[in-house]
């Protein structure tokens, strides 16, 4: 059995509250504080390309200097520079052995793992927005379990994922890190990721608590101004659902919420998280968030004051370093500005979790092979599967799937057609680390869309870039137009360049003033469409982009949200019909003149209205996606039209594949609260399920939805289920009239605590049911 998921009797005893308290009583203040900080030993100010031996010596020296009294966490051992597995494991084991010999408490090693392990040569999976597009929690759980197994093999205990922020403004750069604009989709898929990671004994860390994605103007770190109900009914439920799935850590938001930075908010970090939800794990600071209380938010006058505010609010561990929680906090404690019992409170949580992880007590001996395959065939197959399920067909006049009997030469054009980095998100190793190490081999195979198509297509494939993702250079337009004119079909691949803090058009700190395609890409699209050759527009992006009228002249439109290293192959699979597209939009796609922010989850006056000339209606709505087959749906039926406010709504739905190809449909069920004591959304998703059907196959499903799924924050500021009429609609997307059925919730107003249980789906065997 792996030493990190089992403990000796001695270690188990030390994990009990009394044993932890006894251990704390033996530690002096500096040793206590050392357990509350991370060390980023591998980081260096110049961050240039350096021989690995020099980098490792520098890291070892920093570790030696900083770890004399122990160490809480090791920051990004793998995700800072290109570090080979054997060298990295050997260095890490030596460091942990040293800590064990010094004080008997080893460090938690944490790493980013949003699109796979942030390590050199590790499989890069699709971005979270692609997970949302797949509408497949089970597949995401399987992916997270593989990521967790790789973390385990590398000696990493804590993964800084998933992000369970709800998309509210598509201009925000971190949309690609989010799952959806719908809280239920975020919650169910985020919980699935948590289950997968935690099943491997790795600590999942929920980000970013709370309200971060509501930043004003879609600008990173900008203030968040949301009301009580929006916070309680939109932003918080995914966190609560993911915590219920077993997440053992939470990371704060950088933003201030109505003037209070999240890192300073006792109301959030202690009141909601611990007193309200009973969370017993650790709260870790987003990188530098404690010092930002002084340097950015100006709610603290010194590092020591910032440390006191954060610690009292409920931040247990300062990451990525200890610039505030070491000497400045020690001075504050000795001055009497901070009660040492608050230090002990955080320490108790940290040591309890370390005990769970087997990090207290003697270090184990031999820890396994120094060679680990981080890009194993099983990883790549799963990455391709997730990418395939996430590709969304938005429009098709019949040109897709491409038929090599009818279509000869292909022109594959555009800045993302044949560019290696086009499919990677900002938290991939390629973008997050290798962008600072030009010329270093990525050690992952990631065929471009053009390369993947050329490998499948029996006829000629010609490629032209046409333009860059950004900039004003139109000199490649003529060659792109000639290539399109010489082909039977032009596949035009446009979109984003993911990066960090302005180094891209999507990603952390890469916020947008509008949602137009970057640079001159829409002009390139017009130039290619004007040739008269049928154009298949493929968008590889980190957010939805507003598309002008020229898109209506395209023969087909395909959306892929930064689909990872197997993304090029997945797109080619869909274009050639090897895979039937089944993705659905996790966020709506706006028109160019649509006001922002906008989303499907709006009340009556939040949509198109006679009282405003600004129409937020989308070009493609949330939940929309086409297939190469067709589906018919029966009108849903309810078991009973009256349901107690503390009861369960039971519906039966049917779907039939009426086409000639196997395909996947996503059943979507929306609720409309016809009259409520506060303003409610026109529609809200309350259940969804992805399912596969053979040609001609019909399936019947029963779904049970707790009445608590219809809860909202009422006038008194508490969550309630209110009696009254509710319309449930089976729809193919948020704007689809669909098929509706009404129920009445009966009884008195019911106060509810916590999020509702997940919808329960059961396949109905009609023959068995009839015979029974």
XYZ file of C-alpha atoms in Angstrom:
772
model
C 0.000 0.000 0.000
C 1.261 3.504 -0.844
C 2.675 5.227 2.216
C 0.774 8.435 1.511
C -2.650 6.838 1.838
C -1.889 4.638 4.826
C -0.478 5.427 8.242
C 1.155 3.453 10.987
C -0.714 3.197 14.269
C 1.693 5.767 15.653
C 0.937 8.226 12.858
C -2.802 7.598 13.154
C -2.602 8.416 16.863
C -0.816 11.675 16.070
C -3.674 12.566 13.728
C -6.161 12.665 16.620
C -6.997 16.154 17.970
C -5.307 15.461 21.282
C -2.123 14.275 19.618
C -2.070 17.303 17.302
C -2.526 19.644 20.259
C 0.250 17.871 22.125
C 2.527 18.300 19.113
C 1.665 22.002 18.837
C 2.558 22.480 22.508
C 6.134 21.385 21.769
C 6.713 23.967 19.027
C 8.025 27.493 19.448
C 6.490 30.392 17.529
C 8.930 30.391 14.594
C 8.502 26.649 14.115
C 4.733 27.052 14.162
C 4.831 29.794 11.547
C 7.137 27.765 9.314
C 4.260 25.272 8.964
C 1.970 28.032 7.684
C 4.014 29.077 4.655
C 5.242 27.790 1.337
C 8.707 27.957 -0.194
C 9.083 28.618 -3.932
C 12.600 27.256 -4.104
C 12.707 26.836 -7.865
C 11.722 30.410 -8.735
C 14.329 32.926 -9.695
C 13.997 36.608 -10.499
C 15.615 36.482 -13.952
C 13.694 33.302 -14.859
C 15.796 32.864 -17.973
C 17.024 29.695 -19.595
C 19.687 28.194 -17.357
C 21.373 24.806 -17.172
C 19.271 22.510 -14.997
C 22.201 21.747 -12.730
C 22.534 25.437 -11.868
C 18.825 25.732 -11.285
C 18.768 22.693 -9.017
C 21.742 23.963 -7.005
C 20.014 27.319 -6.569
C 16.824 25.592 -5.447
C 18.713 23.373 -3.001
C 20.456 26.389 -1.484
C 17.163 28.222 -0.985
C 15.603 25.161 0.592
C 18.539 24.772 2.975
C 18.303 28.407 4.046
C 14.523 28.433 4.526
C 13.757 25.058 6.066
C 15.706 25.171 9.296
C 12.545 25.181 11.426
C 10.496 23.071 9.055
C 8.256 23.962 6.158
C 4.537 23.973 5.487
C 4.504 23.602 1.719
C 6.810 23.292 -1.265
C 5.534 25.558 -4.019
C 5.486 24.396 -7.628
C 8.462 22.037 -7.458
C 7.510 20.756 -10.914
C 5.701 23.696 -12.464
C 8.389 26.374 -12.380
C 11.110 25.273 -14.821
C 11.600 22.322 -17.190
C 12.583 19.637 -14.686
C 13.192 16.017 -15.623
C 11.293 13.404 -13.634
C 14.286 11.485 -12.279
C 16.194 14.592 -11.196
C 13.075 16.183 -9.782
C 12.038 13.156 -7.775
C 15.522 12.657 -6.391
C 15.701 16.301 -5.270
C 12.220 16.219 -3.774
C 12.854 13.029 -1.824
C 16.077 14.445 -0.433
C 14.261 17.572 0.726
C 11.467 15.601 2.378
C 13.959 13.294 4.069
C 15.806 16.319 5.406
C 12.594 17.784 6.852
C 11.718 14.465 8.429
C 15.093 14.223 10.138
C 14.947 17.809 11.387
C 11.452 18.018 12.907
C 9.551 14.889 11.856
C 7.059 16.840 9.724
C 7.392 16.824 5.951
C 6.079 19.455 3.553
C 2.893 19.379 1.527
C 3.958 19.608 -2.113
C 1.407 21.499 -4.184
C 1.111 21.931 -7.914
C -1.187 23.424 -10.534
C -3.232 20.763 -12.297
C -6.049 22.559 -14.089
C -5.292 21.092 -17.519
C -3.223 18.202 -16.229
C -0.151 18.150 -14.026
C 1.934 21.283 -14.538
C 5.113 19.315 -15.182
C 7.452 18.999 -18.142
C 6.171 16.365 -20.553
C 2.886 15.706 -18.735
C -0.332 15.190 -20.702
C -2.193 18.448 -21.329
C -5.957 17.950 -21.195
C -8.591 20.369 -22.478
C -9.382 23.523 -20.518
C -12.276 23.566 -18.036
C -14.498 25.432 -20.503
C -14.153 22.354 -22.712
C -15.176 20.146 -19.767
C -18.325 22.210 -19.551
C -18.922 21.797 -23.277
C -18.774 18.015 -22.895
C -21.564 18.011 -20.258
C -20.080 14.735 -19.000
C -19.199 14.695 -15.274
C -18.231 11.008 -15.346
C -15.580 11.621 -18.000
C -14.205 14.605 -16.074
C -13.989 12.462 -12.936
C -11.993 9.852 -14.862
C -9.674 12.575 -16.171
C -9.153 13.990 -12.678
C -8.364 10.545 -11.339
C -5.603 10.145 -13.939
C -4.268 13.583 -13.039
C -4.340 12.590 -9.370
C -2.409 9.399 -10.089
C 0.287 11.404 -11.886
C 0.443 13.869 -8.996
C 0.909 10.942 -6.628
C 3.713 9.493 -8.751
C 5.512 12.848 -8.589
C 5.204 13.164 -4.806
C 2.623 15.959 -5.029
C -0.032 16.038 -2.320
C -2.214 19.008 -3.209
C -3.601 20.099 -6.576
C -4.640 23.716 -7.100
C -7.848 22.865 -8.961
C -10.681 22.920 -9.883
C -11.821 26.469 -10.613
C -15.511 26.636 -9.696
C -16.064 30.296 -10.509
C -19.197 30.874 -12.589
C -18.658 32.784 -15.853
C -20.407 36.152 -15.606
C -18.533 38.333 -18.108
C -16.944 36.714 -21.150
C -14.458 39.581 -21.453
C -12.662 38.306 -18.328
C -9.397 36.605 -19.282
C -9.887 33.637 -16.962
C -13.075 32.439 -18.658
C -11.025 29.600 -20.163
C -10.305 28.340 -16.622
C -14.007 28.225 -15.770
C -16.482 25.469 -16.571
C -19.675 27.308 -17.503
C -21.979 30.245 -16.981
C -24.447 27.913 -15.247
C -24.009 27.182 -11.498
C -25.385 23.635 -11.751
C -23.018 22.671 -14.574
C -20.094 24.224 -12.691
C -21.106 22.485 -9.481
C -21.682 19.002 -10.882
C -18.597 18.959 -13.106
C -16.447 20.644 -10.450
C -17.602 18.047 -7.915
C -16.735 15.273 -10.378
C -13.195 16.650 -10.708
C -12.901 16.761 -6.919
C -14.018 13.142 -6.581
C -11.438 12.019 -9.116
C -8.526 13.879 -7.542
C -9.452 12.994 -3.979
C -9.915 9.322 -4.934
C -6.149 9.261 -5.492
C -5.524 10.732 -2.056
C -4.677 14.172 -3.474
C -6.090 17.314 -1.876
C -8.352 19.210 -4.264
C -8.286 23.002 -3.882
C -11.361 24.993 -4.888
C -10.692 28.326 -6.577
C -11.406 31.240 -6.135
C -13.552 31.852 -3.060
C -15.722 33.782 -3.787
C -17.235 36.011 -6.467
C -13.952 36.444 -8.372
C -15.504 36.001 -11.822
C -17.879 38.918 -11.239
C -15.092 41.497 -11.484
C -16.248 44.858 -12.755
C -15.768 45.287 -16.498
C -14.355 41.765 -16.807
C -10.986 43.041 -15.543
C -8.743 40.762 -13.496
C -8.607 41.604 -9.754
C -11.184 44.354 -10.287
C -13.767 45.048 -7.576
C -16.818 42.796 -7.382
C -20.158 44.422 -6.673
C -22.817 41.757 -6.312
C -25.841 41.563 -4.083
C -26.605 39.052 -1.381
C -28.832 36.950 -3.638
C -26.462 36.787 -6.583
C -23.645 35.727 -4.280
C -25.782 33.141 -2.481
C -27.646 31.744 -5.499
C -25.022 31.909 -8.277
C -21.457 32.110 -6.950
C -21.568 30.047 -3.757
C -23.512 26.868 -4.695
C -20.717 25.361 -6.866
C -18.268 25.714 -3.962
C -20.685 24.100 -1.547
C -21.384 21.252 -3.970
C -17.669 20.643 -4.579
C -16.958 20.676 -0.847
C -19.681 18.088 -0.357
C -17.799 15.963 -2.919
C -14.778 15.892 -0.607
C -12.542 18.858 -1.450
C -10.142 19.432 1.437
C -8.828 22.878 0.588
C -10.086 26.260 -0.591
C -8.177 29.171 -2.127
C -9.335 32.767 -1.798
C -10.288 35.200 -4.540
C -7.985 38.130 -5.270
C -10.867 40.584 -5.674
C -12.671 42.651 -3.101
C -16.345 41.888 -2.599
C -18.259 45.092 -1.900
C -15.084 46.670 -0.543
C -13.773 43.733 1.497
C -10.917 41.725 -0.068
C -11.697 38.013 0.072
C -8.376 37.370 1.811
C -9.526 39.700 4.600
C -13.112 38.516 4.825
C -13.891 36.673 8.043
C -17.501 36.682 6.871
C -16.580 34.489 3.880
C -13.614 32.453 5.119
C -14.966 31.752 8.580
C -18.640 32.700 8.659
C -19.794 31.065 5.437
C -17.122 28.448 4.884
C -16.595 27.095 8.386
C -19.498 28.204 10.590
C -22.096 27.882 7.841
C -20.854 24.873 5.888
C -18.777 23.089 8.504
C -15.590 23.020 6.422
C -12.679 21.489 8.351
C -9.911 21.565 5.753
C -7.305 24.209 4.968
C -7.669 27.633 3.395
C -4.617 28.580 1.339
C -3.852 32.036 0.010
C -3.807 32.589 -3.705
C -0.268 33.568 -4.615
C 0.771 36.827 -2.885
C -2.829 37.537 -1.808
C -1.743 38.267 1.772
C 0.784 40.927 0.761
C -1.736 42.301 -1.752
C -3.807 43.418 1.262
C -1.059 45.998 1.765
C 0.226 46.639 -1.757
C -2.973 46.486 -3.842
C -6.022 46.780 -1.611
C -4.535 49.203 0.942
C -6.449 47.711 3.863
C -3.178 47.038 5.700
C -0.305 49.402 6.417
C 2.438 46.782 6.638
C 3.202 43.145 5.931
C 2.616 42.313 9.581
C -0.769 44.008 9.571
C -1.682 42.172 6.350
C -0.692 38.871 7.963
C -2.802 39.620 11.029
C -5.862 40.485 8.935
C -5.564 37.388 6.744
C -4.883 34.988 9.609
C -7.762 36.325 11.685
C -10.072 36.132 8.662
C -9.255 32.452 8.177
C -6.338 32.031 5.755
C -4.288 29.166 7.177
C -1.363 29.007 4.746
C 0.412 31.841 2.957
C 1.428 30.955 -0.593
C 3.655 30.898 -2.504
C 6.175 32.111 0.111
C 6.213 33.382 3.692
C 6.810 37.077 3.143
C 4.046 38.020 5.608
C 3.496 34.939 7.792
C 7.121 34.553 8.931
C 9.003 37.474 10.503
C 6.230 40.099 10.147
C 3.641 37.822 11.751
C 6.048 36.724 14.469
C 6.634 40.370 15.373
C 2.874 41.009 15.420
C 2.334 38.081 17.790
C 5.100 39.255 20.145
C 3.679 42.785 20.159
C 0.326 41.373 21.159
C -1.371 42.459 17.925
C -2.192 38.823 17.093
C -3.265 36.203 19.603
C -1.029 33.135 19.323
C -4.160 31.023 19.697
C -5.140 32.172 16.189
C -1.791 30.874 14.940
C -2.516 27.583 16.704
C -5.968 27.437 15.082
C -4.445 27.540 11.609
C -1.620 25.205 12.618
C -4.071 22.636 13.960
C -5.794 22.507 10.575
C -2.498 22.250 8.706
C -1.090 19.495 10.889
C -4.356 17.543 10.861
C -4.237 17.511 7.088
C -0.566 16.572 7.063
C -1.407 13.676 9.336
C -4.091 12.532 6.889
C -1.459 12.635 4.144
C 1.061 10.614 6.148
C 3.510 13.500 6.453
C 4.020 13.361 10.228
C 6.430 10.862 11.645
C 9.418 8.999 10.194
C 9.883 9.306 6.451
C 9.255 6.146 4.459
C 12.146 4.364 2.844
C 12.281 3.547 -0.850
C 9.523 5.436 -2.645
C 9.404 3.758 -6.030
C 10.810 4.239 -9.481
C 12.450 7.504 -10.457
C 11.069 7.133 -13.968
C 7.403 8.042 -14.481
C 5.604 8.262 -17.849
C 3.584 11.452 -17.524
C 2.182 11.209 -21.050
C 1.147 7.571 -21.100
C -1.036 6.218 -23.935
C -3.998 5.956 -21.574
C -3.644 9.630 -20.683
C -3.530 10.660 -24.307
C -6.526 8.502 -25.216
C -8.534 10.104 -22.430
C -7.383 13.600 -23.417
C -8.584 12.877 -26.941
C -11.902 11.577 -25.650
C -12.545 14.692 -23.582
C -11.572 16.884 -26.525
C -13.832 14.963 -28.916
C -16.843 15.299 -26.621
C -16.200 19.027 -26.187
C -16.177 20.049 -29.864
C -19.389 21.945 -30.697
C -21.006 22.105 -34.132
C -22.733 25.499 -34.316
C -23.800 25.606 -37.977
C -23.758 23.218 -40.915
C -25.295 23.485 -44.360
C -24.429 19.858 -45.099
C -20.748 20.317 -45.946
C -19.838 18.396 -42.779
C -18.812 15.726 -42.271
C -16.254 16.089 -45.051
C -16.667 13.260 -47.546
C -13.510 12.389 -49.472
C -15.674 10.971 -52.281
C -17.205 14.410 -52.868
C -14.478 16.735 -51.617
C -10.959 16.668 -52.997
C -8.417 19.281 -52.094
C -8.609 21.006 -48.679
C -7.160 24.387 -47.808
C -6.475 24.654 -44.086
C -6.017 28.339 -43.368
C -5.669 30.676 -40.423
C -3.363 31.626 -37.545
C -4.504 28.624 -35.476
C -4.475 26.118 -38.335
C -0.885 24.955 -38.071
C 0.493 26.553 -34.895
C 1.699 24.252 -32.129
C 0.524 26.415 -29.227
C -2.990 27.034 -30.505
C -4.685 24.283 -28.485
C -3.115 24.944 -25.057
C -4.632 26.893 -22.163
C -2.728 29.379 -20.029
C -2.257 26.857 -17.180
C -0.621 24.308 -19.446
C 3.131 23.749 -19.077
C 3.605 24.915 -22.669
C 2.123 28.340 -21.926
C 2.727 28.758 -18.214
C 6.377 27.705 -18.118
C 7.874 27.043 -21.550
C 6.810 30.479 -22.787
C 9.764 31.724 -20.703
C 12.114 29.079 -22.069
C 12.210 29.487 -25.856
C 13.700 26.589 -27.737
C 13.076 23.999 -25.026
C 11.298 20.893 -26.313
C 7.746 20.623 -24.963
C 8.062 16.818 -24.690
C 4.419 16.351 -25.638
C 3.024 15.461 -29.034
C 0.301 17.868 -30.127
C -0.533 17.689 -33.850
C -2.088 20.859 -35.207
C -5.471 20.809 -36.900
C -3.743 20.997 -40.286
C -1.391 18.134 -39.440
C -4.222 15.991 -38.078
C -6.368 16.592 -41.150
C -3.460 15.856 -43.492
C -2.907 12.529 -41.693
C -6.548 11.516 -42.311
C -7.317 13.067 -45.670
C -6.522 11.040 -48.823
C -6.281 14.126 -51.064
C -4.112 17.241 -51.120
C -4.068 19.525 -48.094
C -2.555 22.992 -48.488
C -1.903 25.277 -45.511
C -1.603 29.043 -45.162
C -1.608 31.175 -42.010
C -3.133 34.276 -43.593
C -2.363 36.422 -40.537
C -1.256 36.274 -36.929
C -3.674 35.954 -34.022
C -3.038 39.617 -33.168
C -1.644 42.571 -35.079
C -2.539 44.382 -38.276
C -0.455 42.452 -40.826
C -2.639 41.578 -43.827
C 0.202 40.569 -46.147
C -0.821 36.903 -45.977
C -4.402 37.494 -47.100
C -3.672 37.074 -50.797
C -1.937 33.706 -50.361
C -4.771 32.528 -48.106
C -7.359 33.537 -50.675
C -5.450 31.764 -53.475
C -5.242 28.602 -51.369
C -8.975 28.735 -50.678
C -9.832 29.361 -54.313
C -7.766 26.338 -55.389
C -9.552 24.008 -52.940
C -12.926 22.300 -52.808
C -13.391 23.301 -49.151
C -11.507 25.821 -47.007
C -11.134 25.000 -43.316
C -10.425 28.349 -41.658
C -9.030 28.013 -38.124
C -9.206 31.243 -36.119
C -9.253 32.174 -32.448
C -7.094 32.963 -29.447
C -3.511 32.779 -28.264
C -3.617 31.839 -24.605
C -1.109 33.463 -22.297
C -0.558 35.279 -19.028
C -0.902 38.956 -18.091
C -1.172 40.456 -21.542
C 0.989 37.899 -23.344
C -2.077 36.463 -25.047
C -5.684 37.159 -25.961
C -7.060 34.719 -23.379
C -5.845 33.638 -19.969
C -5.072 35.150 -16.590
C -4.669 38.906 -16.922
C -5.572 38.794 -20.637
C -8.879 40.625 -20.397
C -10.703 42.129 -23.365
C -12.603 45.358 -23.919
C -14.879 43.610 -26.386
C -15.492 40.106 -27.727
C -14.456 40.613 -31.343
C -11.969 38.148 -32.794
C -8.456 39.488 -32.097
C -6.447 41.342 -34.729
C -7.565 41.180 -38.356
C -8.950 37.649 -38.211
C -12.496 38.628 -39.149
C -11.107 40.449 -42.184
C -9.278 37.249 -43.131
C -12.554 35.354 -42.782
C -14.257 37.800 -45.137
C -11.401 37.521 -47.636
C -11.632 33.723 -47.689
C -15.435 33.613 -47.818
C -15.354 36.049 -50.761
C -13.518 33.439 -52.878
C -16.776 31.473 -53.127
C -15.196 28.278 -51.816
C -17.288 26.700 -49.030
C -15.746 27.718 -45.713
C -15.747 25.610 -42.557
C -14.944 28.041 -39.763
C -13.189 26.417 -36.784
C -12.764 28.535 -33.668
C -10.096 27.519 -31.136
C -10.673 29.975 -28.314
C -10.601 30.484 -24.574
C -13.869 32.389 -24.515
C -16.895 32.925 -26.752
C -16.242 35.556 -29.409
C -18.775 37.840 -31.054
C -19.015 36.966 -34.729
C -20.084 39.450 -37.395
C -22.553 38.880 -40.218
C -19.874 37.205 -42.339
C -20.234 34.080 -40.216
C -23.653 33.569 -41.769
C -21.923 33.020 -45.117
C -19.870 30.109 -43.755
C -20.863 26.594 -44.745
C -20.233 25.366 -41.187
C -19.046 26.708 -37.842
C -17.225 24.595 -35.248
C -16.233 25.730 -31.745
C -13.421 24.199 -29.662
C -12.438 25.708 -26.308
C -8.628 25.232 -26.085
C -8.903 21.447 -26.402
C -5.404 20.447 -25.261
C -2.688 18.382 -26.900
C -5.135 15.991 -28.587
C -7.335 18.863 -29.717
C -6.058 18.963 -33.298
C -6.855 15.279 -33.732
C -10.265 15.691 -32.067
C -11.196 18.530 -34.412
C -10.080 16.490 -37.425
C -12.106 13.537 -36.121
C -15.228 15.703 -36.033
C -14.649 17.405 -39.394
C -14.160 14.076 -41.178
C -17.053 12.333 -39.421
C -14.981 9.817 -37.474
C -16.637 11.383 -34.449
C -20.181 12.733 -34.352
C -20.074 16.129 -32.601
C -21.877 16.181 -29.263
C -20.568 19.271 -27.467
C -22.977 21.916 -26.200
C -22.221 25.545 -25.428
C -21.349 26.018 -21.738
C -21.509 29.774 -22.373
C -23.570 31.678 -24.893
C -22.032 33.246 -28.018
C -23.033 36.919 -28.428
C -23.643 39.175 -31.394
C -21.038 41.925 -31.972
C -23.343 44.679 -30.725
C -24.666 42.704 -27.770
C -24.164 44.440 -24.416
C -21.823 42.815 -21.909
C -21.936 41.196 -19.482
C -24.749 38.927 -20.625
C -25.811 35.358 -19.972
C -28.784 33.063 -20.183
C -29.427 33.161 -16.423
C -31.286 36.472 -16.402
C -34.696 37.783 -15.264
C -37.278 39.179 -17.661
C -35.768 42.653 -17.759
C -32.288 41.178 -18.217
C -33.183 39.968 -21.708
C -34.493 41.686 -24.806
C -36.981 44.343 -23.766
C -39.061 47.165 -25.226
C -37.623 49.501 -22.608
C -34.042 49.251 -23.923
C -32.521 49.450 -27.403
C -29.597 47.213 -26.342
C -30.489 43.597 -27.084
C -28.410 40.964 -25.231
C -29.922 38.017 -27.143
C -27.128 35.652 -28.220
C -26.251 34.431 -31.686
C -25.904 30.932 -30.227
C -27.526 30.296 -26.818
C -26.280 28.386 -23.804
C -26.700 24.628 -24.266
C -26.789 24.833 -28.086
C -25.025 22.307 -30.304
C -25.757 20.364 -33.483
C -25.087 16.766 -34.526
C -24.684 14.737 -37.709
C -27.815 12.876 -36.673
C -31.184 14.102 -35.400
C -33.173 13.553 -32.222
C -36.855 13.636 -31.401
C -38.061 14.195 -27.866
C -41.367 13.364 -26.330
C -43.187 15.773 -24.037
C -42.043 15.155 -20.463
C -44.580 13.694 -18.091
C -44.687 14.151 -14.330
C -45.514 11.497 -11.799
C -47.692 13.979 -9.926
C -48.580 17.586 -10.677
C -48.471 18.539 -6.995
C -45.203 18.204 -5.134
C -44.549 19.152 -1.503
C -41.982 21.878 -0.974
C -39.857 19.260 0.792
C -40.540 16.571 -1.809
C -39.106 15.352 -5.081
C -40.202 16.152 -8.625
C -40.256 13.009 -10.784
C -40.356 13.306 -14.563
C -40.122 10.885 -17.441
C -38.431 11.945 -20.662
C -37.919 10.125 -23.947
C -35.454 10.695 -26.767
C -35.127 8.938 -30.139
C -32.250 9.014 -32.606
C -34.090 9.605 -35.879
C -30.974 9.803 -38.034
C -28.680 7.260 -39.605
C -25.631 7.726 -37.329
C -24.840 6.911 -33.739
C -24.829 10.115 -31.745
C -24.959 11.688 -28.315
C -27.668 14.014 -27.081
C -27.666 16.161 -23.968
C -31.008 16.174 -22.223
C -31.558 19.583 -20.626
C -34.340 20.413 -18.189
C -35.053 24.040 -17.271
C -37.308 25.454 -14.551
C -39.294 28.688 -14.566
C -40.653 30.004 -11.276
C -43.790 31.761 -12.524
C -44.268 34.076 -9.530
C -41.813 34.560 -6.675
C -41.265 37.009 -3.834
C -38.007 38.194 -5.460
C -36.990 38.530 -9.119
C -36.020 35.145 -10.532
C -34.379 34.006 -13.801
C -36.628 33.386 -16.783
C -35.104 29.910 -16.932
C -32.633 27.967 -14.840
C -31.097 24.593 -15.651
C -32.085 22.041 -12.999
C -30.927 18.778 -14.621
C -28.893 17.535 -17.581
C -27.595 14.223 -18.868
C -25.440 13.230 -21.821
C -26.449 9.939 -23.456
C -25.504 7.877 -26.518
C -28.070 6.459 -28.955
C -27.776 4.127 -31.925
C -29.670 4.974 -35.137
C -33.363 4.426 -34.542
C -32.886 3.802 -30.828
C -35.313 5.287 -28.330
C -34.505 5.700 -24.671
C -36.771 6.603 -21.779
C -35.370 8.172 -18.635
C -36.740 9.042 -15.230
C -35.199 11.985 -13.429
C -35.860 12.871 -9.818
C -35.157 16.474 -8.830
C -35.412 17.598 -5.217
C -37.768 20.527 -4.761
C -34.787 22.149 -3.025
C -33.222 22.557 -6.485
C -35.736 25.393 -6.937
C -34.612 27.179 -3.772
C -33.575 30.824 -3.829
C -32.651 33.524 -1.360
C -35.873 35.183 -0.264
C -36.711 38.575 1.137
C -35.440 37.645 4.580
C -32.001 36.707 3.234
C -32.390 32.953 3.766
C -32.720 30.205 1.166
C -36.267 29.005 0.767
C -38.505 26.835 -1.365
C -41.697 28.742 -1.992
C -45.067 27.180 -2.884
C -46.474 28.035 -6.308
C -46.511 27.168 -9.995
C -43.271 26.019 -11.658
C -42.913 25.247 -15.362
C -40.407 22.564 -16.309
C -39.196 22.570 -19.888
C -37.254 19.928 -21.753
C -35.300 22.023 -24.227
C -32.361 21.574 -26.573
C -30.855 24.864 -25.368
C -31.728 27.843 -23.197
C -33.710 29.659 -25.933
C -35.531 26.589 -27.248
C -39.312 26.682 -26.527
C -39.038 22.930 -25.997
C -41.740 20.855 -24.331
C -43.173 22.100 -21.055
C -45.096 20.657 -18.156
C -46.345 22.502 -15.078
C -46.269 21.437 -11.447
C -47.430 23.091 -8.251
C -45.234 23.167 -5.190
C -47.515 22.874 -2.210
C -47.190 23.557 1.494
C -45.727 26.446 3.422
C -42.532 28.326 2.711
C -39.673 25.976 3.547
C -36.237 27.118 4.684
C -33.428 24.990 3.269
C -29.792 24.665 4.203
C -27.138 23.685 1.705
C -27.364 22.858 -1.961
C -29.884 20.342 -3.193
C -28.903 16.748 -3.882
C -27.858 16.000 -7.454
C -30.652 15.067 -9.855
C -31.013 11.274 -9.948
C -31.327 9.734 -13.404
C -32.534 6.193 -14.116
C -32.933 4.480 -17.469
C -36.408 3.000 -17.889
C -36.772 -0.433 -19.421
C -40.330 -0.256 -20.714
C -40.621 -4.011 -21.271
C -39.492 -4.748 -17.745
C -41.711 -1.998 -16.352
C -44.755 -3.312 -18.245
C -44.190 -6.900 -17.143
C -43.659 -5.797 -13.581
